[in-house]
Amino acid sequence: MDMKKINMQMSILMGVSMSFCLSLTGILSSGHFTIPAFLESFVISTIISLIIGFLVPMKKVGDTAVEKAGLTPRTLKARLLESLISDLIYTPVLTLCMTAMAYHSAVSHGQPMPPYIRMFLGSLALSMAVGYVLIFFLMPLYLKLVMKKNGGKQE
């Protein structure tokens, strides 16, 4: 079985899903939802997510963290840790980029804005919570789908 192919498919599925949900969360929580703003955020976020997914070997990072923590792979505790690691890698980068883009856009259109750090930290807290739940539930679901599609059984 081609693990590189499986990892790439997982990166794409997780990256697009995380980008969609976090972009929607960010736009809705701002109180200024527009289709063009959402689409712009989603496209940029997806590109960033895919870059992270292709550069960071998430399975290896998660497996290493589980091993160092002395946890049994594929248990609830291992999944909780793997979800946290993935959330800590993806979400802050995506949130930083998306809030910077939204802040710059709002300021350039003359909207009064709170200090950037306050906007970023509030958005980061919400995004970390949403991202964690998404990762926890989507990762095993997508892994089953990808393994089935590629003719293998989940490890």
mmCIF file of N, CA, C and O in Angstrom, residues 40-88:
data_model
loop_
_atom_site.group_PDB
_atom_site.id
_atom_site.type_symbol
_atom_site.label_atom_id
_atom_site.label_comp_id
_atom_site.label_asym_id
_atom_site.label_seq_id
_atom_site.Cartn_x
_atom_site.Cartn_y
_atom_site.Cartn_z
ATOM 1 N N GLU A 40 -12.730 34.190 -0.397
ATOM 2 C CA GLU A 40 -11.323 34.607 -0.357
ATOM 3 C C GLU A 40 -10.607 33.948 0.823
ATOM 4 O O GLU A 40 -9.515 33.391 0.669
ATOM 5 N N SER A 41 -11.240 33.979 1.974
ATOM 6 C CA SER A 41 -10.661 33.363 3.170
ATOM 7 C C SER A 41 -10.491 31.862 2.977
ATOM 8 O O SER A 41 -9.437 31.297 3.309
ATOM 9 N N PHE A 42 -11.494 31.213 2.421
ATOM 10 C CA PHE A 42 -11.455 29.767 2.208
ATOM 11 C C PHE A 42 -10.340 29.373 1.239
ATOM 12 O O PHE A 42 -9.576 28.444 1.511
ATOM 13 N N VAL A 43 -10.204 30.088 0.143
ATOM 14 C CA VAL A 43 -9.177 29.754 -0.852
ATOM 15 C C VAL A 43 -7.779 29.943 -0.269
ATOM 16 O O VAL A 43 -6.923 29.054 -0.373
ATOM 17 N N ILE A 44 -7.539 31.072 0.376
ATOM 18 C CA ILE A 44 -6.210 31.332 0.946
ATOM 19 C C ILE A 44 -5.908 30.335 2.062
ATOM 20 O O ILE A 44 -4.805 29.784 2.146
ATOM 21 N N SER A 45 -6.886 30.084 2.895
ATOM 22 C CA SER A 45 -6.715 29.128 3.990
ATOM 23 C C SER A 45 -6.438 27.721 3.460
ATOM 24 O O SER A 45 -5.606 26.994 4.012
ATOM 25 N N THR A 46 -7.116 27.337 2.398
ATOM 26 C CA THR A 46 -6.892 26.019 1.803
ATOM 27 C C THR A 46 -5.471 25.890 1.280
ATOM 28 O O THR A 46 -4.801 24.873 1.508
ATOM 29 N N ILE A 47 -4.992 26.909 0.613
ATOM 30 C CA ILE A 47 -3.615 26.890 0.099
ATOM 31 C C ILE A 47 -2.622 26.728 1.249
ATOM 32 O O ILE A 47 -1.714 25.891 1.194
ATOM 33 N N ILE A 48 -2.819 27.503 2.311
ATOM 34 C CA ILE A 48 -1.925 27.421 3.472
ATOM 35 C C ILE A 48 -2.015 26.035 4.121
ATOM 36 O O ILE A 48 -1.001 25.429 4.459
ATOM 37 N N SER A 49 -3.233 25.511 4.266
ATOM 38 C CA SER A 49 -3.424 24.185 4.864
ATOM 39 C C SER A 49 -2.738 23.099 4.053
ATOM 40 O O SER A 49 -2.128 22.188 4.615
ATOM 41 N N LEU A 50 -2.855 23.186 2.734
ATOM 42 C CA LEU A 50 -2.220 22.183 1.881
ATOM 43 C C LEU A 50 -0.698 22.254 1.980
ATOM 44 O O LEU A 50 -0.029 21.223 2.023
ATOM 45 N N ILE A 51 -0.164 23.458 2.051
ATOM 46 C CA ILE A 51 1.289 23.611 2.208
ATOM 47 C C ILE A 51 1.739 22.977 3.528
ATOM 48 O O ILE A 51 2.696 22.202 3.564
ATOM 49 N N ILE A 52 1.019 23.289 4.612
ATOM 50 C CA ILE A 52 1.359 22.696 5.910
ATOM 51 C C ILE A 52 1.257 21.175 5.824
ATOM 52 O O ILE A 52 2.156 20.452 6.267
ATOM 53 N N GLY A 53 0.165 20.682 5.248
ATOM 54 C CA GLY A 53 -0.060 19.241 5.157
ATOM 55 C C GLY A 53 1.002 18.515 4.353
ATOM 56 O O GLY A 53 1.347 17.377 4.661
ATOM 57 N N PHE A 54 1.531 19.165 3.320
ATOM 58 C CA PHE A 54 2.554 18.522 2.496
ATOM 59 C C PHE A 54 3.949 18.656 3.108
ATOM 60 O O PHE A 54 4.816 17.831 2.857
ATOM 61 N N LEU A 55 4.160 19.682 3.938
ATOM 62 C CA LEU A 55 5.478 19.894 4.542
ATOM 63 C C LEU A 55 5.649 19.177 5.879
ATOM 64 O O LEU A 55 6.751 18.762 6.220
ATOM 65 N N VAL A 56 4.571 19.065 6.637
ATOM 66 C CA VAL A 56 4.654 18.469 7.972
ATOM 67 C C VAL A 56 4.100 17.041 7.908
ATOM 68 O O VAL A 56 2.932 16.849 7.586
ATOM 69 N N PRO A 57 4.932 16.053 8.221
ATOM 70 C CA PRO A 57 4.459 14.661 8.212
ATOM 71 C C PRO A 57 3.589 14.397 9.447
ATOM 72 O O PRO A 57 4.054 13.893 10.466
ATOM 73 N N MET A 58 2.304 14.743 9.338
ATOM 74 C CA MET A 58 1.412 14.701 10.493
ATOM 75 C C MET A 58 1.328 13.320 11.142
ATOM 76 O O MET A 58 1.310 13.216 12.366
ATOM 77 N N LYS A 59 1.274 12.268 10.348
ATOM 78 C CA LYS A 59 1.192 10.920 10.929
ATOM 79 C C LYS A 59 2.429 10.628 11.757
ATOM 80 O O LYS A 59 2.334 10.146 12.889
ATOM 81 N N LYS A 60 3.595 10.954 11.219
ATOM 82 C CA LYS A 60 4.840 10.705 11.933
ATOM 83 C C LYS A 60 4.914 11.549 13.212
ATOM 84 O O LYS A 60 5.298 11.044 14.270
ATOM 85 N N VAL A 61 4.523 12.811 13.118
ATOM 86 C CA VAL A 61 4.532 13.690 14.293
ATOM 87 C C VAL A 61 3.579 13.150 15.356
ATOM 88 O O VAL A 61 3.929 13.062 16.540
ATOM 89 N N GLY A 62 2.363 12.771 14.937
ATOM 90 C CA GLY A 62 1.386 12.222 15.879
ATOM 91 C C GLY A 62 1.848 10.921 16.501
ATOM 92 O O GLY A 62 1.736 10.722 17.715
ATOM 93 N N ASP A 63 2.376 10.021 15.677
ATOM 94 C CA ASP A 63 2.868 8.732 16.186
ATOM 95 C C ASP A 63 4.008 8.926 17.189
ATOM 96 O O ASP A 63 4.063 8.248 18.216
ATOM 97 N N THR A 64 4.904 9.857 16.889
ATOM 98 C CA THR A 64 6.025 10.137 17.784
ATOM 99 C C THR A 64 5.531 10.693 19.114
ATOM 100 O O THR A 64 6.009 10.293 20.182
ATOM 101 N N ALA A 65 4.559 11.606 19.066
ATOM 102 C CA ALA A 65 4.007 12.186 20.297
ATOM 103 C C ALA A 65 3.324 11.117 21.148
ATOM 104 O O ALA A 65 3.503 11.079 22.370
ATOM 105 N N VAL A 66 2.575 10.241 20.499
ATOM 106 C CA VAL A 66 1.888 9.155 21.215
ATOM 107 C C VAL A 66 2.910 8.232 21.878
ATOM 108 O O VAL A 66 2.762 7.858 23.042
ATOM 109 N N GLU A 67 3.963 7.898 21.139
ATOM 110 C CA GLU A 67 5.010 7.026 21.679
ATOM 111 C C GLU A 67 5.715 7.679 22.871
ATOM 112 O O GLU A 67 5.900 7.047 23.918
ATOM 113 N N LYS A 68 6.096 8.964 22.707
ATOM 114 C CA LYS A 68 6.811 9.659 23.795
ATOM 115 C C LYS A 68 5.936 9.843 25.030
ATOM 116 O O LYS A 68 6.447 9.901 26.142
ATOM 117 N N ALA A 69 4.626 9.931 24.822
ATOM 118 C CA ALA A 69 3.709 10.072 25.954
ATOM 119 C C ALA A 69 3.412 8.718 26.606
ATOM 120 O O ALA A 69 2.723 8.656 27.628
ATOM 121 N N GLY A 70 3.916 7.639 26.005
ATOM 122 C CA GLY A 70 3.697 6.311 26.562
ATOM 123 C C GLY A 70 2.279 5.805 26.387
ATOM 124 O O GLY A 70 1.810 4.989 27.174
ATOM 125 N N LEU A 71 1.600 6.290 25.354
ATOM 126 C CA LEU A 71 0.218 5.889 25.114
ATOM 127 C C LEU A 71 0.151 4.747 24.107
ATOM 128 O O LEU A 71 1.039 4.585 23.277
ATOM 129 N N THR A 72 -0.903 3.991 24.186
ATOM 130 C CA THR A 72 -1.144 2.916 23.226
ATOM 131 C C THR A 72 -1.770 3.537 21.975
ATOM 132 O O THR A 72 -2.762 4.258 22.092
ATOM 133 N N PRO A 73 -1.189 3.268 20.807
ATOM 134 C CA PRO A 73 -1.765 3.819 19.573
ATOM 135 C C PRO A 73 -3.218 3.398 19.378
ATOM 136 O O PRO A 73 -3.631 2.327 19.816
ATOM 137 N N ARG A 74 -3.984 4.278 18.731
ATOM 138 C CA ARG A 74 -5.383 4.043 18.358
ATOM 139 C C ARG A 74 -6.337 3.934 19.549
ATOM 140 O O ARG A 74 -7.422 3.368 19.421
ATOM 141 N N THR A 75 -5.915 4.453 20.697
ATOM 142 C CA THR A 75 -6.819 4.524 21.848
ATOM 143 C C THR A 75 -7.391 5.934 21.913
ATOM 144 O O THR A 75 -6.925 6.843 21.213
ATOM 145 N N LEU A 76 -8.374 6.127 22.759
ATOM 146 C CA LEU A 76 -8.986 7.446 22.907
ATOM 147 C C LEU A 76 -7.940 8.486 23.341
ATOM 148 O O LEU A 76 -7.881 9.582 22.784
ATOM 149 N N LYS A 77 -7.105 8.121 24.311
ATOM 150 C CA LYS A 77 -6.082 9.063 24.776
ATOM 151 C C LYS A 77 -5.101 9.417 23.658
ATOM 152 O O LYS A 77 -4.689 10.568 23.515
ATOM 153 N N ALA A 78 -4.737 8.431 22.847
ATOM 154 C CA ALA A 78 -3.830 8.683 21.721
ATOM 155 C C ALA A 78 -4.499 9.612 20.701
ATOM 156 O O ALA A 78 -3.864 10.546 20.205
ATOM 157 N N ARG A 79 -5.774 9.374 20.406
ATOM 158 C CA ARG A 79 -6.507 10.243 19.468
ATOM 159 C C ARG A 79 -6.617 11.657 19.999
ATOM 160 O O ARG A 79 -6.508 12.626 19.239
ATOM 161 N N LEU A 80 -6.854 11.797 21.300
ATOM 162 C CA LEU A 80 -6.936 13.134 21.898
ATOM 163 C C LEU A 80 -5.611 13.876 21.736
ATOM 164 O O LEU A 80 -5.600 15.061 21.388
ATOM 165 N N LEU A 81 -4.509 13.181 21.969
ATOM 166 C CA LEU A 81 -3.191 13.800 21.831
ATOM 167 C C LEU A 81 -2.884 14.126 20.368
ATOM 168 O O LEU A 81 -2.413 15.221 20.062
ATOM 169 N N GLU A 82 -3.153 13.188 19.469
ATOM 170 C CA GLU A 82 -2.902 13.425 18.044
ATOM 171 C C GLU A 82 -3.723 14.613 17.530
ATOM 172 O O GLU A 82 -3.216 15.435 16.749
ATOM 173 N N SER A 83 -4.951 14.733 17.987
ATOM 174 C CA SER A 83 -5.804 15.855 17.585
ATOM 175 C C SER A 83 -5.234 17.171 18.100
ATOM 176 O O SER A 83 -5.233 18.178 17.386
ATOM 177 N N LEU A 84 -4.747 17.159 19.335
ATOM 178 C CA LEU A 84 -4.147 18.366 19.907
ATOM 179 C C LEU A 84 -2.905 18.780 19.129
ATOM 180 O O LEU A 84 -2.737 19.962 18.802
ATOM 181 N N ILE A 85 -2.046 17.833 18.807
ATOM 182 C CA ILE A 85 -0.826 18.132 18.060
ATOM 183 C C ILE A 85 -1.173 18.733 16.696
ATOM 184 O O ILE A 85 -0.627 19.763 16.296
ATOM 185 N N SER A 86 -2.097 18.117 15.999
ATOM 186 C CA SER A 86 -2.506 18.616 14.688
ATOM 187 C C SER A 86 -3.120 20.010 14.808
ATOM 188 O O SER A 86 -2.822 20.908 14.009
ATOM 189 N N ASP A 87 -3.952 20.208 15.817
ATOM 190 C CA ASP A 87 -4.581 21.508 16.053
ATOM 191 C C ASP A 87 -3.528 22.575 16.334
ATOM 192 O O ASP A 87 -3.607 23.693 15.828
ATOM 193 N N LEU A 88 -2.522 22.230 17.126
ATOM 194 C CA LEU A 88 -1.461 23.191 17.460
ATOM 195 C C LEU A 88 -0.580 23.538 16.255
ATOM 196 O O LEU A 88 0.044 24.594 16.228
#
